[in-house]
Amino acid sequence: MPALKVGASGEGRESIGAMGERVNSKADQVYDELKEAILAGALDPGAPIDKIALCERLGVSRFPVSAAVSRLAFESLVVIEPQHGSFVARISGAEVRERMFIRRALECEIAAEAARRLPKDGFLALEENLARGREAVDAGDRPRFYAQDVGFHQVLTTHLGLHRSSEVLDGLRTHLERVRRMLMLPQGRIRETLAEHSEIVAAIKAGDVGRARAAMDRHLAVTAENFESFARERPELISA
């Protein structure tokens, strides 16, 4: 193959750059689609990932697919077994419990801090979030409610200026997202979550530090309890 010549104008460099961007764009497309399928439960833990089928369906070469799978393996969502293939990672019970433990400790104190000093625009953002959450529940729109659920907790850290705490929670949330969606599959749980959010907001608006902390603790305790029930019912999806 002849060497690629780079002219004085940099045309060759631009071609290489454009080619790299196209490859990255395709890898990002595969990554986004595959990650969403895993998080949404369309691919069960332990399910094999058919790279050839992905290439054919998305109209891409093997490289973007392999790059996306490697990226998901780094995020512990995929397990690559040499000579055997790639599989959706089973949910680590130990990791979920520890991440829930950390999140609970941090979010309870954030709720307490919000009761002490959340500014007016923070209250307005919480009320708007609750309103949009109700709309999503009434419409049976799960994806929209999932977004509002995440947004509810982000409102607190954003309006309190707790940027480092927000980064920590975002990292925890990424690893807990698959579990969160599985636990919210029953429609009743979505309504319960909305009611729990409303109680947290009421406590914060009242400026009751202890009540706000307790309301957040109850909210996250339910999630932990539901995970244990889920782990007992579907042990094949959970690793130790």
Backbone as JSON, one array per atom type, in Angstrom:
{
  "sequence": "MPALKVGASGEGRESIGAMGERVNSKADQVYDELKEAILAGALDPGAPIDKIALCERLGVSRFPVSAAVSRLAFESLVVIEPQHGSFVARISGAEVRERMFIRRALECEIAAEAARRLPKDGFLALEENLARGREAVDAGDRPRFYAQDVGFHQVLTTHLGLHRSSEVLDGLRTHLERVRRMLMLPQGRIRETLAEHSEIVAAIKAGDVGRARAAMDRHLAVTAENFESFARERPELISA",
  "N": [[0.87, -1.19, 0.0], [0.68, 2.18, -0.93], [2.38, 4.91, 0.66], [0.7, 7.4, 2.57], [0.61, 10.64, 1.44], [1.38, 13.77, 2.77], [0.54, 16.95, 2.03], [1.75, 20.33, 1.67], [-0.34, 21.91, 2.33], [-1.64, 20.53, 4.25], [-3.55, 18.71, 3.61], [-3.54, 15.92, 3.76], [-3.42, 15.49, 6.49], [-5.86, 16.5, 7.29], [-7.53, 14.65, 6.08], [-6.9, 12.34, 7.46], [-7.71, 13.15, 10.0], [-10.45, 13.54, 9.56], [-11.19, 10.95, 8.94], [-10.65, 9.67, 11.37], [-12.52, 10.94, 13.0], [-14.87, 9.99, 11.88], [-14.7, 7.26, 12.46], [-14.66, 7.38, 15.27], [-17.17, 8.51, 15.68], [-18.87, 6.49, 14.78], [-18.18, 4.47, 16.57], [-19.03, 5.67, 18.92], [-21.76, 5.74, 18.4], [-22.41, 3.0, 18.35], [-21.64, 2.37, 20.96], [-23.42, 3.99, 22.5], [-25.92, 2.9, 21.79], [-25.67, 0.19, 22.51], [-25.08, 0.41, 25.23], [-27.44, 1.6, 26.21], [-29.24, -0.46, 25.67], [-28.33, -2.38, 27.47], [-28.62, -1.06, 29.97], [-31.36, -0.59, 29.96], [-32.33, -3.1, 30.19], [-32.89, -4.61, 27.99], [-31.02, -6.34, 27.13], [-30.2, -9.07, 28.91], [-28.33, -9.64, 31.97], [-25.43, -11.57, 31.51], [-26.04, -12.3, 28.94], [-24.92, -13.11, 25.63], [-22.93, -11.0, 23.49], [-23.48, -10.33, 20.27], [-21.3, -9.59, 18.0], [-21.05, -9.63, 15.21], [-23.71, -9.53, 14.33], [-24.37, -7.01, 15.31], [-22.68, -5.4, 13.74], [-23.81, -5.81, 11.21], [-26.44, -4.89, 11.57], [-26.12, -2.21, 12.3], [-24.61, -1.3, 10.26], [-21.8, -1.03, 10.27], [-18.19, -1.46, 10.54], [-16.12, -4.03, 12.07], [-14.36, -2.79, 13.83], [-15.41, -0.32, 15.14], [-17.39, -1.56, 16.68], [-15.94, -3.32, 18.31], [-14.43, -1.43, 19.69], [-16.43, -0.07, 21.1], [-17.41, -2.13, 22.72], [-15.15, -2.67, 24.28], [-14.97, -0.29, 25.67], [-17.3, -0.39, 27.19], [-16.68, -2.58, 28.71], [-14.69, -1.52, 30.3], [-16.27, 0.06, 31.88], [-17.45, -1.81, 33.41], [-19.76, -3.0, 32.48], [-19.75, -4.89, 30.59], [-18.34, -8.11, 30.03], [-15.37, -9.42, 28.85], [-14.36, -12.38, 27.53], [-11.62, -14.03, 26.6], [-11.33, -16.08, 23.72], [-13.88, -16.97, 24.07], [-15.82, -14.96, 23.9], [-17.85, -11.95, 24.19], [-19.82, -10.74, 26.88], [-22.82, -9.57, 28.47], [-22.31, -8.07, 31.53], [-22.87, -9.68, 34.64], [-24.79, -8.5, 37.44], [-23.07, -7.18, 40.1], [-23.62, -8.03, 43.3], [-22.27, -7.31, 45.66], [-20.93, -4.95, 44.91], [-23.07, -3.3, 44.23], [-24.4, -3.05, 46.71], [-22.42, -1.73, 48.23], [-22.11, 0.67, 46.8], [-24.68, 1.7, 47.06], [-24.68, 2.1, 49.79], [-22.76, 4.13, 50.12], [-23.95, 6.15, 48.6], [-26.31, 6.57, 50.02], [-25.41, 7.55, 52.5], [-24.26, 9.98, 51.71], [-26.32, 11.36, 50.29], [-28.31, 11.69, 52.21], [-27.18, 13.56, 53.95], [-26.96, 15.66, 52.19], [-29.65, 16.27, 51.75], [-30.3, 17.16, 54.31], [-28.65, 19.41, 54.45], [-29.83, 20.91, 52.46], [-32.24, 21.56, 53.68], [-31.3, 23.37, 55.46], [-30.22, 25.5, 53.91], [-31.09, 25.78, 51.22], [-31.45, 27.75, 48.33], [-33.94, 30.09, 47.02], [-34.33, 29.72, 44.24], [-33.65, 27.09, 44.05], [-35.77, 25.79, 45.37], [-37.81, 26.38, 43.56], [-36.9, 24.97, 41.34], [-37.09, 22.35, 42.32], [-39.87, 22.12, 42.65], [-40.7, 22.37, 40.01], [-39.5, 20.08, 38.97], [-40.93, 18.07, 40.35], [-43.47, 18.52, 39.27], [-43.09, 17.9, 36.57], [-42.4, 15.27, 36.89], [-44.81, 14.18, 37.82], [-46.36, 14.53, 35.53], [-45.06, 12.76, 33.8], [-45.51, 10.32, 35.09], [-48.32, 10.17, 35.01], [-48.65, 9.99, 32.28], [-47.55, 7.6, 31.81], [-44.95, 7.46, 30.97], [-42.07, 6.1, 31.11], [-39.21, 6.47, 30.45], [-39.05, 9.31, 30.54], [-39.73, 9.75, 33.19], [-37.61, 8.47, 34.48], [-35.54, 10.22, 33.82], [-36.38, 12.51, 35.18], [-36.24, 11.58, 37.77], [-33.48, 11.23, 38.2], [-32.8, 13.89, 37.8], [-34.03, 15.13, 39.98], [-32.41, 14.61, 42.24], [-30.09, 15.8, 41.35], [-30.77, 18.48, 41.28], [-30.57, 19.3, 43.94], [-27.76, 19.11, 44.6], [-26.74, 20.84, 42.68], [-27.92, 23.39, 43.21], [-27.04, 23.8, 45.74], [-24.43, 24.12, 45.37], [-22.67, 21.99, 45.52], [-20.44, 20.67, 44.03], [-18.37, 18.73, 43.91], [-19.52, 16.66, 45.35], [-21.59, 16.12, 43.63], [-20.2, 15.05, 41.44], [-19.23, 12.68, 42.57], [-21.65, 11.35, 43.11], [-22.68, 11.12, 40.53], [-20.91, 9.29, 39.44], [-21.46, 7.04, 41.03], [-24.1, 6.69, 40.33], [-24.02, 5.95, 37.64], [-23.13, 3.3, 37.76], [-25.2, 2.18, 39.15], [-27.39, 2.44, 37.61], [-28.53, 0.4, 35.97], [-29.65, -1.36, 37.83], [-31.41, 0.38, 39.11], [-33.33, 0.92, 37.13], [-34.4, -1.62, 36.72], [-35.59, -2.08, 39.2], [-37.59, -0.23, 39.16], [-39.47, -1.12, 37.43], [-42.15, -2.06, 38.08], [-45.21, -0.29, 37.84], [-46.34, 0.8, 40.13], [-44.15, 1.31, 41.78], [-42.97, 3.52, 40.64], [-44.82, 5.53, 41.17], [-44.67, 5.51, 43.94], [-42.06, 6.4, 44.3], [-42.27, 9.03, 43.37], [-43.99, 10.05, 45.34], [-42.32, 9.84, 47.56], [-40.32, 11.64, 46.85], [-41.83, 13.97, 47.0], [-42.32, 14.14, 49.74], [-39.74, 14.55, 50.69], [-39.21, 17.07, 49.6], [-41.16, 18.59, 50.93], [-40.22, 18.47, 53.56], [-37.77, 19.78, 53.3], [-38.61, 22.34, 52.5], [-39.88, 23.09, 54.8], [-37.77, 23.55, 56.37], [-36.83, 21.68, 58.12], [-34.38, 19.96, 59.34], [-33.8, 17.38, 60.46], [-36.07, 15.92, 59.67], [-35.89, 16.1, 56.89], [-33.51, 14.72, 56.39], [-34.29, 12.19, 57.35], [-36.41, 11.6, 55.61], [-35.14, 11.36, 53.14], [-33.51, 9.22, 53.76], [-35.39, 7.16, 54.17], [-36.42, 6.99, 51.6], [-34.18, 6.06, 50.09], [-33.68, 3.75, 51.48], [-35.81, 2.11, 50.83], [-35.2, 1.54, 48.18], [-32.88, 0.01, 48.55], [-33.94, -2.16, 49.97], [-35.69, -3.18, 48.06], [-33.88, -4.01, 46.17], [-32.66, -6.19, 47.47], [-34.82, -7.94, 47.57], [-35.23, -8.33, 44.85], [-32.8, -9.56, 44.2], [-33.1, -11.98, 45.5], [-35.23, -13.05, 44.08], [-34.32, -13.16, 41.44], [-31.76, -14.65, 41.21], [-30.02, -15.55, 39.25], [-29.2, -13.39, 37.82], [-27.54, -11.95, 39.39], [-24.31, -11.59, 40.72], [-22.05, -12.67, 43.32]],
  "CA": [[0.0, 0.0, 0.0], [1.53, 3.38, -0.96], [2.3, 5.76, 1.84], [-0.16, 8.58, 2.45], [1.43, 11.85, 1.36], [0.8, 14.96, 3.39], [1.02, 18.12, 1.32], [2.03, 21.52, 2.47], [-1.6, 22.49, 2.79], [-2.18, 19.73, 5.36], [-4.73, 17.96, 3.15], [-3.48, 14.56, 4.26], [-3.75, 15.51, 7.92], [-7.31, 16.7, 7.39], [-8.19, 13.4, 5.72], [-6.72, 11.44, 8.59], [-8.57, 13.63, 11.08], [-11.86, 13.27, 9.23], [-11.38, 9.5, 9.06], [-10.7, 9.36, 12.8], [-13.79, 11.42, 13.54], [-15.94, 9.08, 11.43], [-14.58, 6.02, 13.24], [-15.09, 7.68, 16.63], [-18.61, 8.73, 15.65], [-19.52, 5.17, 14.68], [-17.96, 3.77, 17.84], [-19.93, 6.31, 19.89], [-23.12, 5.3, 18.08], [-22.54, 1.61, 18.84], [-21.55, 2.44, 22.42], [-24.67, 4.54, 23.05], [-27.03, 1.97, 21.57], [-25.44, -1.02, 23.3], [-25.2, 0.75, 26.65], [-28.85, 1.79, 26.51], [-29.87, -1.79, 25.68], [-27.94, -3.03, 28.72], [-29.23, -0.35, 31.1], [-32.81, -0.72, 29.89], [-32.72, -4.49, 30.43], [-33.18, -5.3, 26.73], [-30.04, -7.42, 27.15], [-30.09, -9.56, 30.28], [-26.99, -9.98, 32.45], [-24.99, -12.88, 31.06], [-26.36, -12.51, 27.53], [-23.78, -12.89, 24.74], [-23.01, -9.86, 22.58], [-23.2, -10.79, 18.91], [-20.65, -8.47, 17.32], [-21.35, -9.69, 13.78], [-25.08, -9.04, 14.16], [-24.32, -5.56, 15.53], [-22.08, -4.81, 12.55], [-24.78, -5.86, 10.11], [-27.62, -4.07, 11.87], [-25.76, -0.79, 12.34], [-23.88, -0.94, 9.05], [-20.44, -0.59, 10.62], [-17.17, -2.51, 10.54], [-15.91, -4.64, 13.39], [-13.56, -1.95, 14.73], [-16.24, 0.48, 16.05], [-18.09, -2.44, 17.61], [-14.95, -3.77, 19.3], [-14.08, -0.27, 20.52], [-17.56, 0.18, 22.0], [-17.45, -3.22, 23.7], [-14.02, -2.45, 25.21], [-15.34, 0.85, 26.52], [-18.31, -0.87, 28.14], [-15.98, -3.48, 29.64], [-14.01, -0.64, 31.25], [-17.31, 0.54, 32.79], [-17.96, -3.0, 34.11], [-21.07, -3.4, 31.96], [-19.5, -6.02, 29.69], [-17.2, -8.96, 30.38], [-14.74, -9.99, 27.67], [-13.7, -13.65, 27.84], [-10.85, -14.47, 25.44], [-11.68, -17.37, 23.12], [-15.29, -17.3, 24.29], [-16.67, -13.88, 23.43], [-18.19, -10.85, 25.1], [-21.12, -10.97, 27.51], [-23.31, -8.54, 29.38], [-21.85, -8.41, 32.89], [-23.86, -9.88, 35.69], [-24.8, -7.43, 38.42], [-22.33, -7.54, 41.31], [-24.37, -7.7, 44.51], [-21.39, -6.63, 46.63], [-20.68, -3.59, 44.44], [-24.33, -2.54, 44.34], [-24.64, -2.74, 48.13], [-21.47, -0.72, 48.7], [-22.43, 1.95, 46.16], [-25.9, 2.2, 47.7], [-24.29, 2.55, 51.13], [-22.09, 5.43, 49.98], [-24.93, 7.12, 48.12], [-27.26, 6.86, 51.1], [-24.74, 8.41, 53.49], [-24.04, 11.31, 51.13], [-27.57, 12.03, 49.92], [-29.03, 12.08, 53.43], [-26.59, 14.81, 54.42], [-27.31, 16.69, 51.21], [-31.03, 16.67, 52.05], [-30.24, 17.95, 55.54], [-28.05, 20.7, 54.1], [-30.84, 21.64, 51.68], [-33.19, 22.11, 54.64], [-30.64, 24.5, 56.13], [-29.85, 26.68, 53.14], [-31.41, 25.75, 49.79], [-31.96, 29.06, 47.92], [-35.29, 30.14, 46.44], [-34.37, 29.12, 42.9], [-33.6, 25.65, 44.26], [-37.14, 25.34, 45.65], [-38.56, 26.47, 42.31], [-36.45, 23.86, 40.5], [-37.66, 21.13, 42.88], [-41.3, 22.1, 42.34], [-40.82, 22.08, 38.58], [-39.15, 18.67, 38.79], [-42.06, 17.27, 40.81], [-44.56, 18.68, 38.31], [-42.74, 17.12, 35.38], [-42.47, 13.87, 37.29], [-46.23, 13.8, 37.83], [-46.79, 14.43, 34.14], [-44.49, 11.53, 33.25], [-46.22, 9.19, 35.71], [-49.69, 10.13, 34.47], [-48.57, 9.6, 30.87], [-46.93, 6.28, 31.72], [-43.71, 7.65, 30.23], [-40.98, 5.69, 31.99], [-37.94, 7.16, 30.2], [-39.11, 10.69, 31.02], [-39.69, 9.74, 34.65], [-36.24, 8.14, 34.89], [-34.75, 11.45, 33.71], [-36.8, 13.4, 36.26], [-35.75, 10.99, 39.02], [-32.07, 11.64, 38.3], [-32.78, 15.34, 37.91], [-34.44, 15.53, 41.33], [-31.23, 14.59, 43.12], [-29.11, 16.76, 40.83], [-31.21, 19.83, 41.67], [-30.05, 19.61, 45.28], [-26.32, 19.38, 44.58], [-26.49, 22.01, 41.83], [-28.31, 24.65, 43.85], [-26.25, 23.96, 46.96], [-23.04, 24.32, 44.97], [-21.88, 20.83, 45.96], [-19.99, 20.12, 42.75], [-17.61, 17.49, 44.12], [-20.51, 15.64, 45.73], [-22.31, 15.78, 42.4], [-19.34, 14.17, 40.66], [-19.22, 11.37, 43.24], [-22.96, 10.74, 42.92], [-22.81, 10.76, 39.12], [-20.16, 8.06, 39.26], [-22.23, 5.96, 41.66], [-25.35, 6.54, 39.59], [-23.73, 5.22, 36.41], [-23.04, 1.87, 38.06], [-26.46, 1.72, 39.74], [-28.49, 2.73, 36.69], [-29.18, -0.82, 35.51], [-30.46, -1.84, 38.95], [-32.49, 1.35, 39.35], [-34.39, 0.73, 36.13], [-35.05, -2.9, 36.98], [-36.41, -1.97, 40.4], [-38.72, 0.66, 38.9], [-40.35, -1.68, 36.41], [-43.57, -1.99, 38.47], [-45.75, 1.07, 37.78], [-46.57, 1.28, 41.49], [-42.91, 1.82, 42.37], [-42.75, 4.86, 40.11], [-45.68, 6.45, 41.94], [-44.11, 5.58, 45.29], [-40.87, 7.25, 44.22], [-42.74, 10.41, 43.27], [-44.5, 10.43, 46.66], [-41.16, 10.0, 48.44], [-39.71, 12.92, 46.48], [-42.7, 15.04, 47.52], [-42.09, 14.22, 51.18], [-38.42, 15.17, 50.88], [-39.35, 18.5, 49.29], [-41.94, 19.21, 52.01], [-39.34, 18.6, 54.72], [-36.77, 20.81, 52.99], [-39.3, 23.63, 52.51], [-40.18, 23.4, 56.21], [-36.51, 23.83, 57.06], [-36.67, 20.67, 59.17], [-33.17, 19.21, 58.99], [-33.96, 15.97, 60.82], [-37.12, 15.33, 58.84], [-35.38, 15.99, 55.52], [-32.55, 13.62, 56.39], [-35.03, 10.94, 57.52], [-37.2, 11.35, 54.4], [-34.21, 10.85, 52.12], [-33.06, 7.9, 54.21], [-36.48, 6.22, 53.88], [-36.48, 6.87, 50.14], [-33.09, 5.22, 49.62], [-33.8, 2.45, 52.15], [-36.76, 1.33, 50.03], [-34.45, 1.06, 47.02], [-31.99, -1.06, 49.02], [-34.78, -3.32, 50.3], [-36.2, -3.73, 46.81], [-32.78, -4.72, 45.52], [-32.5, -7.49, 48.13], [-35.94, -8.78, 47.11], [-34.93, -8.65, 43.46], [-31.67, -10.51, 44.19], [-33.63, -13.29, 45.89], [-36.13, -13.53, 43.04], [-33.59, -13.38, 40.19], [-30.35, -14.87, 41.57], [-29.2, -15.83, 38.07], [-28.72, -12.12, 37.27], [-26.7, -11.3, 40.39], [-23.12, -12.3, 41.18], [-21.79, -12.4, 44.75]],
  "C": [[0.9, 1.24, 0.0], [1.32, 4.23, 0.27], [1.41, 6.95, 1.56], [0.72, 9.82, 2.48], [0.68, 13.02, 1.96], [1.38, 16.18, 2.71], [1.24, 19.28, 2.25], [0.78, 22.13, 3.04], [-2.19, 21.73, 3.96], [-3.37, 18.9, 4.95], [-4.74, 16.55, 3.7], [-3.87, 14.48, 5.71], [-5.26, 15.66, 8.1], [-8.05, 15.42, 7.07], [-8.1, 12.4, 6.86], [-7.64, 11.84, 9.73], [-10.02, 13.32, 10.82], [-12.16, 11.78, 9.37], [-11.5, 9.1, 10.52], [-12.01, 9.77, 13.42], [-14.93, 10.49, 13.14], [-15.91, 7.79, 12.24], [-15.08, 6.25, 14.66], [-16.6, 7.85, 16.7], [-19.36, 7.41, 15.6], [-19.36, 4.39, 15.98], [-18.87, 4.34, 18.92], [-21.37, 5.86, 19.68], [-23.37, 3.89, 18.61], [-22.55, 1.6, 20.36], [-22.87, 2.9, 23.03], [-25.81, 3.54, 22.94], [-26.89, 0.72, 22.44], [-25.59, -0.74, 24.79], [-26.66, 0.93, 27.04], [-29.59, 0.46, 26.57], [-29.56, -2.53, 26.98], [-28.65, -2.39, 29.91], [-30.74, -0.54, 31.13], [-33.28, -2.15, 30.13], [-33.1, -5.23, 29.17], [-32.21, -6.46, 26.54], [-29.85, -7.85, 28.6], [-28.63, -9.76, 30.68], [-26.63, -11.4, 32.05], [-25.24, -13.15, 29.59], [-25.13, -12.26, 26.66], [-24.01, -11.67, 23.85], [-22.56, -10.33, 21.2], [-22.62, -9.63, 18.1], [-20.98, -8.45, 15.83], [-22.74, -9.14, 13.5], [-25.13, -7.53, 14.34], [-23.74, -4.84, 14.31], [-23.08, -4.73, 11.42], [-25.95, -4.91, 10.35], [-27.31, -2.58, 11.81], [-24.97, -0.34, 11.11], [-22.49, -0.41, 9.33], [-19.48, -1.77, 10.53], [-16.99, -3.06, 11.95], [-15.19, -3.7, 14.36], [-14.42, -1.08, 15.65], [-16.97, -0.36, 17.08], [-17.14, -2.91, 18.71], [-14.56, -2.64, 20.24], [-15.18, 0.02, 21.54], [-17.63, -0.88, 23.1], [-16.33, -3.05, 24.73], [-14.34, -1.32, 26.18], [-16.35, 0.43, 27.58], [-17.7, -1.85, 29.14], [-15.26, -2.66, 30.7], [-15.0, -0.12, 32.29], [-17.98, -0.6, 33.56], [-19.37, -3.39, 33.68], [-20.96, -4.6, 31.04], [-18.3, -6.79, 30.21], [-16.67, -9.57, 29.09], [-13.97, -11.24, 28.09], [-12.96, -14.12, 26.59], [-11.21, -15.89, 25.02], [-13.15, -17.75, 23.3], [-16.23, -16.21, 23.79], [-16.9, -12.81, 24.49], [-19.61, -11.05, 25.61], [-21.52, -9.77, 28.36], [-22.94, -8.96, 30.8], [-23.03, -8.68, 33.81], [-23.73, -8.75, 36.7], [-24.08, -7.9, 39.68], [-23.11, -7.09, 42.54], [-23.54, -6.91, 45.5], [-21.16, -5.18, 46.21], [-21.93, -2.72, 44.57], [-24.57, -2.12, 45.78], [-23.69, -1.65, 48.63], [-21.78, 0.65, 48.09], [-23.7, 2.55, 46.74], [-25.59, 2.75, 49.08], [-23.67, 3.94, 51.07], [-23.11, 6.49, 49.56], [-25.88, 7.53, 49.25], [-26.65, 7.82, 52.13], [-24.62, 9.84, 52.97], [-25.35, 12.04, 50.88], [-28.39, 12.44, 51.14], [-28.49, 13.39, 53.98], [-26.87, 15.96, 53.46], [-28.73, 17.19, 51.46], [-31.08, 17.54, 53.3], [-29.69, 19.34, 55.27], [-29.04, 21.55, 53.3], [-31.87, 22.27, 52.61], [-32.6, 23.32, 55.35], [-30.54, 25.73, 55.22], [-30.17, 26.63, 51.64], [-31.99, 27.1, 49.37], [-33.32, 28.95, 47.21], [-35.34, 29.48, 45.07], [-34.26, 27.6, 42.98], [-34.98, 25.07, 44.55], [-37.97, 25.34, 44.37], [-38.19, 25.31, 41.38], [-37.0, 22.53, 40.99], [-39.14, 21.01, 42.53], [-41.52, 21.78, 40.86], [-40.52, 20.62, 38.29], [-40.3, 17.77, 39.21], [-43.21, 17.33, 39.81], [-44.3, 17.85, 37.05], [-42.77, 15.62, 35.67], [-43.89, 13.36, 37.31], [-46.76, 13.62, 36.41], [-46.3, 13.12, 33.51], [-45.21, 10.3, 33.79], [-47.61, 9.05, 35.11], [-49.71, 9.66, 33.02], [-48.0, 8.19, 30.7], [-45.62, 6.31, 30.96], [-42.51, 7.35, 31.13], [-39.65, 6.41, 31.71], [-37.93, 8.59, 30.71], [-39.07, 10.72, 32.54], [-38.29, 9.41, 35.15], [-35.37, 9.4, 34.87], [-35.1, 12.42, 34.84], [-36.3, 12.89, 37.62], [-34.29, 11.38, 39.24], [-31.98, 13.14, 38.54], [-33.14, 15.84, 39.3], [-33.23, 15.63, 42.25], [-30.17, 15.58, 42.65], [-29.48, 18.2, 41.17], [-30.58, 20.23, 43.0], [-28.57, 19.95, 45.24], [-26.0, 20.63, 43.77], [-26.76, 23.31, 42.58], [-27.66, 24.85, 45.22], [-24.78, 24.21, 46.64], [-22.12, 23.19, 45.38], [-21.37, 20.07, 44.73], [-19.21, 18.82, 42.9], [-18.55, 16.35, 44.51], [-21.29, 15.18, 44.51], [-21.51, 14.82, 41.54], [-19.32, 12.76, 41.25], [-20.53, 10.64, 42.97], [-23.18, 10.32, 41.47], [-22.08, 9.45, 38.84], [-20.88, 6.86, 39.85], [-23.46, 5.64, 40.83], [-25.15, 5.73, 38.31], [-23.74, 3.72, 36.66], [-24.34, 1.31, 38.64], [-27.64, 1.83, 38.78], [-29.25, 1.48, 36.26], [-30.12, -1.35, 36.59], [-31.65, -0.92, 39.17], [-33.64, 1.12, 38.38], [-35.13, -0.58, 36.35], [-36.01, -2.8, 38.16], [-37.63, -1.09, 40.17], [-39.67, 0.11, 37.85], [-41.82, -1.69, 36.82], [-44.05, -0.54, 38.47], [-45.95, 1.65, 39.17], [-45.33, 1.86, 42.12], [-42.61, 3.22, 41.87], [-43.57, 5.87, 40.89], [-45.17, 6.6, 43.37], [-42.89, 6.5, 45.32], [-41.26, 8.72, 44.17], [-43.25, 10.91, 44.62], [-43.36, 10.66, 47.64], [-40.42, 11.31, 48.13], [-40.51, 14.09, 47.06], [-42.49, 15.23, 49.01], [-40.74, 14.87, 51.48], [-38.51, 16.67, 50.65], [-40.11, 19.22, 50.41], [-41.07, 19.44, 53.24], [-38.3, 19.7, 54.5], [-37.41, 22.19, 53.06], [-39.62, 24.07, 53.93], [-38.91, 23.76, 56.98], [-36.22, 22.86, 58.18], [-35.53, 19.73, 58.78], [-33.34, 17.72, 59.25], [-34.97, 15.26, 59.95], [-36.64, 15.13, 57.4], [-34.4, 14.83, 55.4], [-33.29, 12.27, 56.47], [-35.84, 10.58, 56.27], [-36.32, 10.8, 53.28], [-33.74, 9.45, 52.49], [-34.12, 6.84, 53.91], [-36.55, 5.94, 52.38], [-35.42, 5.9, 49.63], [-33.11, 3.84, 50.28], [-34.74, 1.54, 51.37], [-36.04, 0.74, 48.82], [-33.55, -0.11, 47.41], [-32.78, -2.33, 49.33], [-35.31, -3.99, 49.04], [-35.11, -4.49, 46.05], [-32.6, -6.1, 46.15], [-33.61, -8.45, 47.7], [-35.69, -9.25, 45.68], [-33.83, -9.71, 43.37], [-32.14, -11.91, 44.58], [-34.49, -13.9, 44.79], [-35.4, -13.89, 41.74], [-32.1, -13.62, 40.45], [-29.44, -15.11, 40.37], [-28.62, -14.54, 37.45], [-27.69, -11.44, 38.17], [-25.5, -12.17, 40.73], [-22.86, -11.9, 42.63], [-21.12, -11.05, 44.95]]
}
